[in-house]
CSV table of C-alpha atoms and ligand atoms in Angstrom, one decimal:
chain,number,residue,atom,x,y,z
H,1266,UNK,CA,-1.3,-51.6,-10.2
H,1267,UNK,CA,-0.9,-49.8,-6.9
H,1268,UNK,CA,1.9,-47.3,-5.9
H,1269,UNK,CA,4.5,-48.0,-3.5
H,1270,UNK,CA,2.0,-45.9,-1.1
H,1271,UNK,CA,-0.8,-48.0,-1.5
H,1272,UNK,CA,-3.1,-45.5,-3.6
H,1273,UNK,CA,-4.3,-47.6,-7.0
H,1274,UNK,CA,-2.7,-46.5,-10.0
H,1275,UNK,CA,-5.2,-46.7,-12.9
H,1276,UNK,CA,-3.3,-45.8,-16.6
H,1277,UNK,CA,-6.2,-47.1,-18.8
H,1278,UNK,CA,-9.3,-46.0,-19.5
H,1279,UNK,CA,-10.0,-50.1,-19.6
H,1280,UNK,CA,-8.5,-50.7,-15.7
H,1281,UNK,CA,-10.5,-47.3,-14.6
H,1282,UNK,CA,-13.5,-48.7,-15.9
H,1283,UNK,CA,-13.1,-52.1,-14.0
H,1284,UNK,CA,-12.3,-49.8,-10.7
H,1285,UNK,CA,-15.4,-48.4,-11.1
H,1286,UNK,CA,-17.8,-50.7,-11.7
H,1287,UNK,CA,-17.8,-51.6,-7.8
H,1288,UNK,CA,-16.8,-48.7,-6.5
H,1289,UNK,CA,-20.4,-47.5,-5.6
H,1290,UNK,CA,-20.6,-43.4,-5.3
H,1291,UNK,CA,-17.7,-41.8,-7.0
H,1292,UNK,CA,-16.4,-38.4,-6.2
H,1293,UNK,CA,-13.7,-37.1,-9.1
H,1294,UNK,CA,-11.3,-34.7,-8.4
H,1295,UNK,CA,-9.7,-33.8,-11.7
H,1296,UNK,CA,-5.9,-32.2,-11.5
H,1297,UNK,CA,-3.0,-32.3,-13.7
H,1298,UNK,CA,-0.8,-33.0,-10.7
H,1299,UNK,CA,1.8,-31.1,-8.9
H,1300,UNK,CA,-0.7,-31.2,-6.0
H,1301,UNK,CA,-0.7,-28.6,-3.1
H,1302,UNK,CA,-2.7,-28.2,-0.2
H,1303,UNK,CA,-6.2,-27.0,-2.5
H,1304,UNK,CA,-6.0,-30.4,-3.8
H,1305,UNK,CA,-6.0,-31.8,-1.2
H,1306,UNK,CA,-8.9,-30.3,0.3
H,1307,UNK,CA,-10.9,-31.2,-2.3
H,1308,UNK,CA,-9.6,-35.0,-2.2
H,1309,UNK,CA,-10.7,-35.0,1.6
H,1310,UNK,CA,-13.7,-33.6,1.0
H,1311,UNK,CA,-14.6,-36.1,-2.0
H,1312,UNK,CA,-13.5,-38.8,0.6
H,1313,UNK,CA,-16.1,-37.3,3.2
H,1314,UNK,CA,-18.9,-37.2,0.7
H,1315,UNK,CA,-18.4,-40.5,-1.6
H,1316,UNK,CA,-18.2,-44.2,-0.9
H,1317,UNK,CA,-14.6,-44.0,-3.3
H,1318,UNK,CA,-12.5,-41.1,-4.1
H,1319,UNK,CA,-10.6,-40.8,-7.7
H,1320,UNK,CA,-8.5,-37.8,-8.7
H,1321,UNK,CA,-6.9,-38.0,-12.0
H,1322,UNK,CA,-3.4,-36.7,-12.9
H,1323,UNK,CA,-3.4,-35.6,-16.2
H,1324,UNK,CA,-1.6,-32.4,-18.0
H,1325,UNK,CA,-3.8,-31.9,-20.4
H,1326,UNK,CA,-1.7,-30.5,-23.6
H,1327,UNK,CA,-5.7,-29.0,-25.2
H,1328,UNK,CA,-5.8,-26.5,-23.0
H,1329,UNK,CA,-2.4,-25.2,-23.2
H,1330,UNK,CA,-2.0,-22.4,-26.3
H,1331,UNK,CA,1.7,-21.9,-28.0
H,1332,UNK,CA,4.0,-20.4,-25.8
H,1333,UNK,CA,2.1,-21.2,-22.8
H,1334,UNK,CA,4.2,-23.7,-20.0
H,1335,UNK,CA,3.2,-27.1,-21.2
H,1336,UNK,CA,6.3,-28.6,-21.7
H,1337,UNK,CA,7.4,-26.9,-18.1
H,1338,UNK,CA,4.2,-27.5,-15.9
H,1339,UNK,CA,5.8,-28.9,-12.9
H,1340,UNK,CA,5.4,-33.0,-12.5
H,1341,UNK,CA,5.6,-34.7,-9.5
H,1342,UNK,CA,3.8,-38.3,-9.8
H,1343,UNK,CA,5.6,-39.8,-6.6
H,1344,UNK,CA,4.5,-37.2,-4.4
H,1345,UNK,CA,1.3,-36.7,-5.4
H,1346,UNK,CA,0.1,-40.4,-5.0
H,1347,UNK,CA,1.6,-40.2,-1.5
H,1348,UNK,CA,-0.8,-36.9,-0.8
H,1349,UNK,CA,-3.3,-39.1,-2.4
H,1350,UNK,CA,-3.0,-41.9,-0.3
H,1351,UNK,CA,-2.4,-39.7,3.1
H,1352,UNK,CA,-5.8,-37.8,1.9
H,1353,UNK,CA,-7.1,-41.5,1.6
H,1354,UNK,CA,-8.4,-41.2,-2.0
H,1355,UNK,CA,-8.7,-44.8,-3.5
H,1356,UNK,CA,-7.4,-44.6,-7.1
H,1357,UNK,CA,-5.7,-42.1,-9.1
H,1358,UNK,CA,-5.7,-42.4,-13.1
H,1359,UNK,CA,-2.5,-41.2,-14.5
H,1360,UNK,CA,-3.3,-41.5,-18.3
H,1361,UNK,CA,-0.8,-41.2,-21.2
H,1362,UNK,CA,-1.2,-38.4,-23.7
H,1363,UNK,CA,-2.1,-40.8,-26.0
H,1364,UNK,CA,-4.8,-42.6,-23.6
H,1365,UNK,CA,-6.7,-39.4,-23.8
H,1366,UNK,CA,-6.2,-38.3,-27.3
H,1367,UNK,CA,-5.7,-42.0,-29.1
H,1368,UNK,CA,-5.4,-41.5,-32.9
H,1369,UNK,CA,-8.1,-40.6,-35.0
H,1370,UNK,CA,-9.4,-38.3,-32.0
H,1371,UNK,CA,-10.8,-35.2,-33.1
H,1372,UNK,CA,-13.8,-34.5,-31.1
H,1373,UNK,CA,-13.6,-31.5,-29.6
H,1374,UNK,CA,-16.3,-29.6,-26.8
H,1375,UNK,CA,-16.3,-25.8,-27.5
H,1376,UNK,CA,-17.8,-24.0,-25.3
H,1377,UNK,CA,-20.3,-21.0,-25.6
H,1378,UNK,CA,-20.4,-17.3,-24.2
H,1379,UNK,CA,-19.4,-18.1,-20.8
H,1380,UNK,CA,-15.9,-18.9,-22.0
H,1381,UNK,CA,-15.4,-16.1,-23.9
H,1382,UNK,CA,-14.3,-13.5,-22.0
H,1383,UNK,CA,-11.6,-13.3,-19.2
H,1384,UNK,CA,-9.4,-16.4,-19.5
H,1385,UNK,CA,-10.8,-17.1,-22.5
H,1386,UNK,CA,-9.8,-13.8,-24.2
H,1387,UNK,CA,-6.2,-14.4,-22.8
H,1388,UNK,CA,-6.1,-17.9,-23.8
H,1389,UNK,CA,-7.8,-19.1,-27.1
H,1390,UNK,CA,-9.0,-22.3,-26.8
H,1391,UNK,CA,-8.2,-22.9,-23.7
H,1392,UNK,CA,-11.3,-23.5,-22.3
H,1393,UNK,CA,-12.4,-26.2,-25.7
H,1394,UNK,CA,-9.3,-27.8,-24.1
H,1395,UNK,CA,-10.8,-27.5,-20.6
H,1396,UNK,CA,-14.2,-29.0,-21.6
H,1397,UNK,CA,-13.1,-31.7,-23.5
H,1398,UNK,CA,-10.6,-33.2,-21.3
H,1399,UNK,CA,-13.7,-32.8,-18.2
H,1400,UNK,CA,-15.8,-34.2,-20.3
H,1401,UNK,CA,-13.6,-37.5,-21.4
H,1402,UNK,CA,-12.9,-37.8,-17.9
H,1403,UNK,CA,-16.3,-37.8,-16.9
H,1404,UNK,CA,-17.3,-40.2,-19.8
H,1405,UNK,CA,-14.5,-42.7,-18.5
H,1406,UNK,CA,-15.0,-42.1,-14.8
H,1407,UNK,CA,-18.7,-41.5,-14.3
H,1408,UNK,CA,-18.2,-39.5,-11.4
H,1409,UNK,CA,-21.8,-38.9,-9.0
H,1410,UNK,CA,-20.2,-36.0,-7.8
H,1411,UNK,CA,-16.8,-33.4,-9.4
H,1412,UNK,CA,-15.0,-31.4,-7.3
H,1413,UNK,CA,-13.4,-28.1,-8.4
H,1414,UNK,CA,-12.0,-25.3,-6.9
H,1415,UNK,CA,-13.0,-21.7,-7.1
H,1416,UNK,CA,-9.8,-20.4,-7.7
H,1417,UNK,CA,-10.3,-21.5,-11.4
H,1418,UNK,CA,-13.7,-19.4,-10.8
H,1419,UNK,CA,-14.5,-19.4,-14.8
H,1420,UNK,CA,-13.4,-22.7,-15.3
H,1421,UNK,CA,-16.2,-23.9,-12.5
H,1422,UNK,CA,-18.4,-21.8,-14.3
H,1423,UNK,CA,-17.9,-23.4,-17.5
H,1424,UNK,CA,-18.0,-26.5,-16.4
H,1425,UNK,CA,-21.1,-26.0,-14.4
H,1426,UNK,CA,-22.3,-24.5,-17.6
H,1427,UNK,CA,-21.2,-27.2,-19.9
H,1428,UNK,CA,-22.6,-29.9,-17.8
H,1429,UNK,CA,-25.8,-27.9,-17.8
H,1430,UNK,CA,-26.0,-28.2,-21.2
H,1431,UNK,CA,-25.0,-31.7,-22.2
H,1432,UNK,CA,-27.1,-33.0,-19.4
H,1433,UNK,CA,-24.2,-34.8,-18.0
H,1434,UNK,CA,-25.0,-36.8,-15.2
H,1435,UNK,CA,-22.7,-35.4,-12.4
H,1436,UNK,CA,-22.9,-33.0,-9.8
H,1437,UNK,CA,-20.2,-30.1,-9.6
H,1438,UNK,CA,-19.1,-29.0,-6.2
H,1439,UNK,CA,-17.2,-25.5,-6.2
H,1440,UNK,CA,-14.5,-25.7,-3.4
H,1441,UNK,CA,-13.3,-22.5,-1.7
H,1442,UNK,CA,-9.7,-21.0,-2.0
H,1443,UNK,CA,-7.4,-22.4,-0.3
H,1444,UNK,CA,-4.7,-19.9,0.5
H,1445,UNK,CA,-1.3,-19.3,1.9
H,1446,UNK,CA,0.3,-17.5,5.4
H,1447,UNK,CA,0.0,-13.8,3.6
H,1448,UNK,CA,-3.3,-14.7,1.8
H,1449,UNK,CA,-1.5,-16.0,-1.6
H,1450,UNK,CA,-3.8,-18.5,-3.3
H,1451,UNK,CA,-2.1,-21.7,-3.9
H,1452,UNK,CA,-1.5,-23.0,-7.2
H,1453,UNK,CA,1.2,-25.0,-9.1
H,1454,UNK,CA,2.5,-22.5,-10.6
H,1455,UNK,CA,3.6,-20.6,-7.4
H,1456,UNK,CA,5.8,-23.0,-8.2
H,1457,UNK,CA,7.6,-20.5,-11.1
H,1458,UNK,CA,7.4,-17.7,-8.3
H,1459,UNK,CA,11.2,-16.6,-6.3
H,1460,UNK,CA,11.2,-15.7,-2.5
H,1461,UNK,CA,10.7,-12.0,-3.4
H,1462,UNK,CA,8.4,-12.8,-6.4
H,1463,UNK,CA,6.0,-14.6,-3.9
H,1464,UNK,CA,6.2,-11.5,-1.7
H,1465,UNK,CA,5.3,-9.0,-4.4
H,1466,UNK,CA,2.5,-11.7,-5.2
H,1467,UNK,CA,0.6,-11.4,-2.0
H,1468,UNK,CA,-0.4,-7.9,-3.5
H,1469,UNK,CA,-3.2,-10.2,-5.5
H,1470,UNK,CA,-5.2,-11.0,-2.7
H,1471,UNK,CA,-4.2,-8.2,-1.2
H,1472,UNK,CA,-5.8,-6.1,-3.8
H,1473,UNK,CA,-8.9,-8.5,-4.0
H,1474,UNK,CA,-9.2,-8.5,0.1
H,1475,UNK,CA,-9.1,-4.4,-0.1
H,1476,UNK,CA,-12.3,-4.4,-3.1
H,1477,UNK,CA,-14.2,-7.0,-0.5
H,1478,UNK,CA,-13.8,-5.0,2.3
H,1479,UNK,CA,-15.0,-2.1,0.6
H,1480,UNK,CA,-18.2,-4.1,-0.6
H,1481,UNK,CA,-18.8,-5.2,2.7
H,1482,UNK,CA,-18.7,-1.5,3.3
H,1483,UNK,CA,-21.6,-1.0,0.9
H,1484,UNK,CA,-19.3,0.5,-2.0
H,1485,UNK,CA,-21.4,-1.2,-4.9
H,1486,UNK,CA,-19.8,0.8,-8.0
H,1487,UNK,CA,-18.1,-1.8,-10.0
H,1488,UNK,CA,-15.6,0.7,-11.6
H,1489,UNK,CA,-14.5,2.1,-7.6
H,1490,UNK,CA,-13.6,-1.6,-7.1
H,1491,UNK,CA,-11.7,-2.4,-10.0
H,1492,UNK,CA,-9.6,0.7,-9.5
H,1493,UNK,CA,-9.2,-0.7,-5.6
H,1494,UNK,CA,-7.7,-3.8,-7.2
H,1495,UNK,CA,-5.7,-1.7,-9.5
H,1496,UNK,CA,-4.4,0.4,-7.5
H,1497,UNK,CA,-3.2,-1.9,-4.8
H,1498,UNK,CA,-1.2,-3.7,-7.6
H,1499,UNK,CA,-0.1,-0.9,-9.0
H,1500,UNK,CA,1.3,0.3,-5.6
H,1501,UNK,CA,3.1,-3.4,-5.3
H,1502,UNK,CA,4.7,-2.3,-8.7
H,1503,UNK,CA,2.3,-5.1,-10.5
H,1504,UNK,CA,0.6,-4.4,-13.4
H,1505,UNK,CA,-2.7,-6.4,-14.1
H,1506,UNK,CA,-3.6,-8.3,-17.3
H,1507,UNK,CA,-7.0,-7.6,-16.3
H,1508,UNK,CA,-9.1,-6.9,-13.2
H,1509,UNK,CA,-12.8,-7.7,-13.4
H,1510,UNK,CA,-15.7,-7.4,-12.1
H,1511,UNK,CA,-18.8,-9.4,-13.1
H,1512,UNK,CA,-21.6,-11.2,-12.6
H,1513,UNK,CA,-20.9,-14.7,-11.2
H,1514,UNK,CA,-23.4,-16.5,-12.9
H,1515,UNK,CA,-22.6,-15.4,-16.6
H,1516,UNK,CA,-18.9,-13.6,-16.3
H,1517,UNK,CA,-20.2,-10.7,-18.0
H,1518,UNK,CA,-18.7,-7.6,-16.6
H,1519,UNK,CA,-20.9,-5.1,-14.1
H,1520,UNK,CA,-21.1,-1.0,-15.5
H,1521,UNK,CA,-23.2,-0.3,-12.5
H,1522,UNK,CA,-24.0,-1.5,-9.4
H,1523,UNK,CA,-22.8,-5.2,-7.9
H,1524,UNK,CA,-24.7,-6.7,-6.4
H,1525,UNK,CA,-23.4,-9.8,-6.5
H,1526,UNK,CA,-19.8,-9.9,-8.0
H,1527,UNK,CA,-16.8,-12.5,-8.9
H,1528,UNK,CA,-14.2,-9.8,-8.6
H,1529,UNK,CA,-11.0,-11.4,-10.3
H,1530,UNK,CA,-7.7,-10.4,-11.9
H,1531,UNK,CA,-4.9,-12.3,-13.9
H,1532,UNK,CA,-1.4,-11.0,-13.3
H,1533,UNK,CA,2.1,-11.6,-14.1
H,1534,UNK,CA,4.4,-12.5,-11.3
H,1535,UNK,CA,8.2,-12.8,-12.6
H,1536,UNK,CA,7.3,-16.2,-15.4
H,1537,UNK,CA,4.2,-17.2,-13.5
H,1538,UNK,CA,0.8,-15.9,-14.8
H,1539,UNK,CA,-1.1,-16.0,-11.7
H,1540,UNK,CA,-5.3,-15.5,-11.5
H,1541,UNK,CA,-7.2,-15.1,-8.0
H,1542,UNK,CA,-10.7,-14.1,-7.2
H,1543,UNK,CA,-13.3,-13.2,-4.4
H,1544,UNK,CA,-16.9,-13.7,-4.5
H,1545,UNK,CA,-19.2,-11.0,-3.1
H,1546,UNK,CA,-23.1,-11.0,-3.0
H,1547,UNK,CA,-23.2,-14.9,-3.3
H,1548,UNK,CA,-22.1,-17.8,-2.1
H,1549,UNK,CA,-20.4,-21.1,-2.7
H,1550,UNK,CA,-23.6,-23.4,-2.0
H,1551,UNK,CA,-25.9,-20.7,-3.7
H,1552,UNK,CA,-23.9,-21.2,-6.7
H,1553,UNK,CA,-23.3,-25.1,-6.5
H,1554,UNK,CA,-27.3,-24.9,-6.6
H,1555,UNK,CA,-27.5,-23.1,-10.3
D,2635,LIG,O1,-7.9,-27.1,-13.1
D,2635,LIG,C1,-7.1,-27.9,-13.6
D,2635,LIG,O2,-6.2,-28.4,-13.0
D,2635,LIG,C2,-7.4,-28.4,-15.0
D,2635,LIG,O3,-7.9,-27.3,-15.8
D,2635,LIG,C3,-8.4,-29.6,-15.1
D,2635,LIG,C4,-9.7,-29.3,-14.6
D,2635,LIG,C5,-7.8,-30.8,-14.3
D,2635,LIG,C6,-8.5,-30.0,-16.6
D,2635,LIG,O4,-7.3,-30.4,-17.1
C-alpha cells in the first residue's frame, strides 16, 4: 500500500519482508512516530548511506512502565509519512500492537549491567522493552545499517551492547543531537511542554553546555561538573531526577577524574520528563567503532 504521499506503507511483517528482499542495502531508522527534525536527520542520513531507507513507526507499549504516557504519546501517522517521503525514505512499517506482540508471544530480551542504572533505575523494564522491540525489528527488517540518536545516549548504548552480544548482524550509527533555537533538544515529548515550560527547559542544555565548557577548560572532577549541571537547574527553579556523569562506554558513574564523560540528566518539565546529554572526551565515530 502506499500513502497518499507516495512513501510505501508496510503493516505486516509478511509485506516488509517482501519489500526487503530487493531492496539491496537497508538502513532502519526505528521511531515510534510523532517525528521532528532529529528524525529526520537520521532518515536523510540512512538515505545518504543505503541503497533503501525504512523507518518504522511503532509505539512500543514494552517499554512504557504503569503510569508512564503510553496511552498519551503523541501520534501523527499523516504527517510523519509526508516527512518521510520529503526525507525520501522508501517504506515505513507502521505495525499493529498485535503484529509485534501476536498471541502466544512471550519472548522477552533483558538486558544486562549497562541498562541498569540511569533510565533504567527510573524506569524498570524499560529498556527489556527497548531491546526486544530493536531486536523484532531487526529480525523482520534485516537492516545492514540502524540509525539512533544520541539523545537516547543509554539506549544507543544498550543497543550497541545488545547487538554486541547476540551477534546481530547490523551496524549501529549513533546520530548527534539535534537541537532547537535556545539549544533545547528535540524530542516528542516537547510536545507536553507550554511556551513558558519550554523556556524554563532550555536550562537543560543550558546546564549541560555550562559542565562542557568547564571540561574544555580542563575541570576534570566529576562531582565540580555535576554540581555545574545542578546548579544551573537549580537556579532555573528545576530540580533534577538525576545528573550524571559516567563513563560512555559502560554508564557507570566517574568518583574521580573524567576523562571521557557522557554527562546527562533527566528532569521534569511541567508533565514532560525530559533527558539530554553531552559527550566529552570522545566522540560520535570513536564510539560507533566500539
Ligand atoms: O527511541 C525510540 O523512539 C524508541 O525507544 C525505539 C528505539 C523506536 C524503540 O521503540
Amino acid at each position: 500500500m502506499t500513502s497518499a504521499v507516495g512513501v510505501r506503507v508496510l503493516r505486516s511483517v509478511r509485506e516488509l519482508r517482501e519489500w526487503r528482499a530487493t531492496a539491496g542495502e537497508v538502513g532502519l531508522v526505528p521511531t515510534m512516530g510523532a517525528l521532528h527534525e532529529g528524525h529526520v536527520a537520521l532518515v536523510e542520513r540512512a538515505v545518504r548511506e543505503s541503497e533503501r531507507a525504512v523507518a518504522s513507526i511503532f509505539v512500543n507499549p514494552t517499554q512504557f512502565g504503569p503510569g508512564e504516557d503510553y496511552a498519551a504519546y503523541p501520534r501523527s501517522d499523516e504527517r510523519d509519512l509526508a516527512l518521510l517521503e520529503a526525507a525520501g525514505c522508501a517504506a515505513a512499517f507502521v505495525p499493529s500492537v498485535e503484529e509485534m506482540y501476536p498471541p502466544g508471544d512471550d519472548t522477552r530480551v533483558v538486558p544486562g549491567d549497562i541498562a541498569a542504572r540511569l533510565e533504567g533505575a527510573a524506569r524498570p523494564g524499560h529498556f527489556t522493552g527497548v531491546c526486544t522491540v530493536v531486536a523484532k525489528l531487526f529480525g523482520m527488517a534485516t537492516p545492514t545499517r540502524a540509525y539512533f540518536g544520541q539523545k537516547d545516549f543509554q539506549q544507543l548504548r544498550v543497543i550497541q551492547t545488545m547487538v554486541r552480544g547476540l551477534a546481530l548482524p547490523v551496524r549501529i550509527v549513533p546520530c548527534p543531537i539535534v537541537r532547537a533555537a535556545g539549544g533545547l533538544a528535540l524530542s516528542s515529548r516537547n510536545a507536553y511542554l507550554s511556551a513558558e515550560e519550554r523556556r524554563g527547559a532550555l536550562a537543560l542544555s543550558r546546564g549541560l553546555h555550562v559542565a562542557e565548557a568547564e571540561w574544555q577548560r580542563g575541570e576534570r572532577g566529576a562531582r565540580r561538573l555535576r554540581e555545574w549541571v545542578a546548579s544551573t537547574l537549580a537556579a532555573a527553579g528545576l530540580a533534577a531526577e538525576y545528573v550524571s556523569v559516567a563513563d560512555p562506554v559502560t554508564l557507570r558513574e566517574v568518583e574521580g577524574r573524567a576523562e571521557r564523560a557522557v554527562v546527562s540528566l533527566a528532569c521534569r518539565v511541567g508533565r514532560a520528563r525530559l533527558i539530554d546529554n553531552a559527550l566529552v572526551g570522545m566522540t560520535l565515530d570513536e564510539l560507533a567503532a566500539l
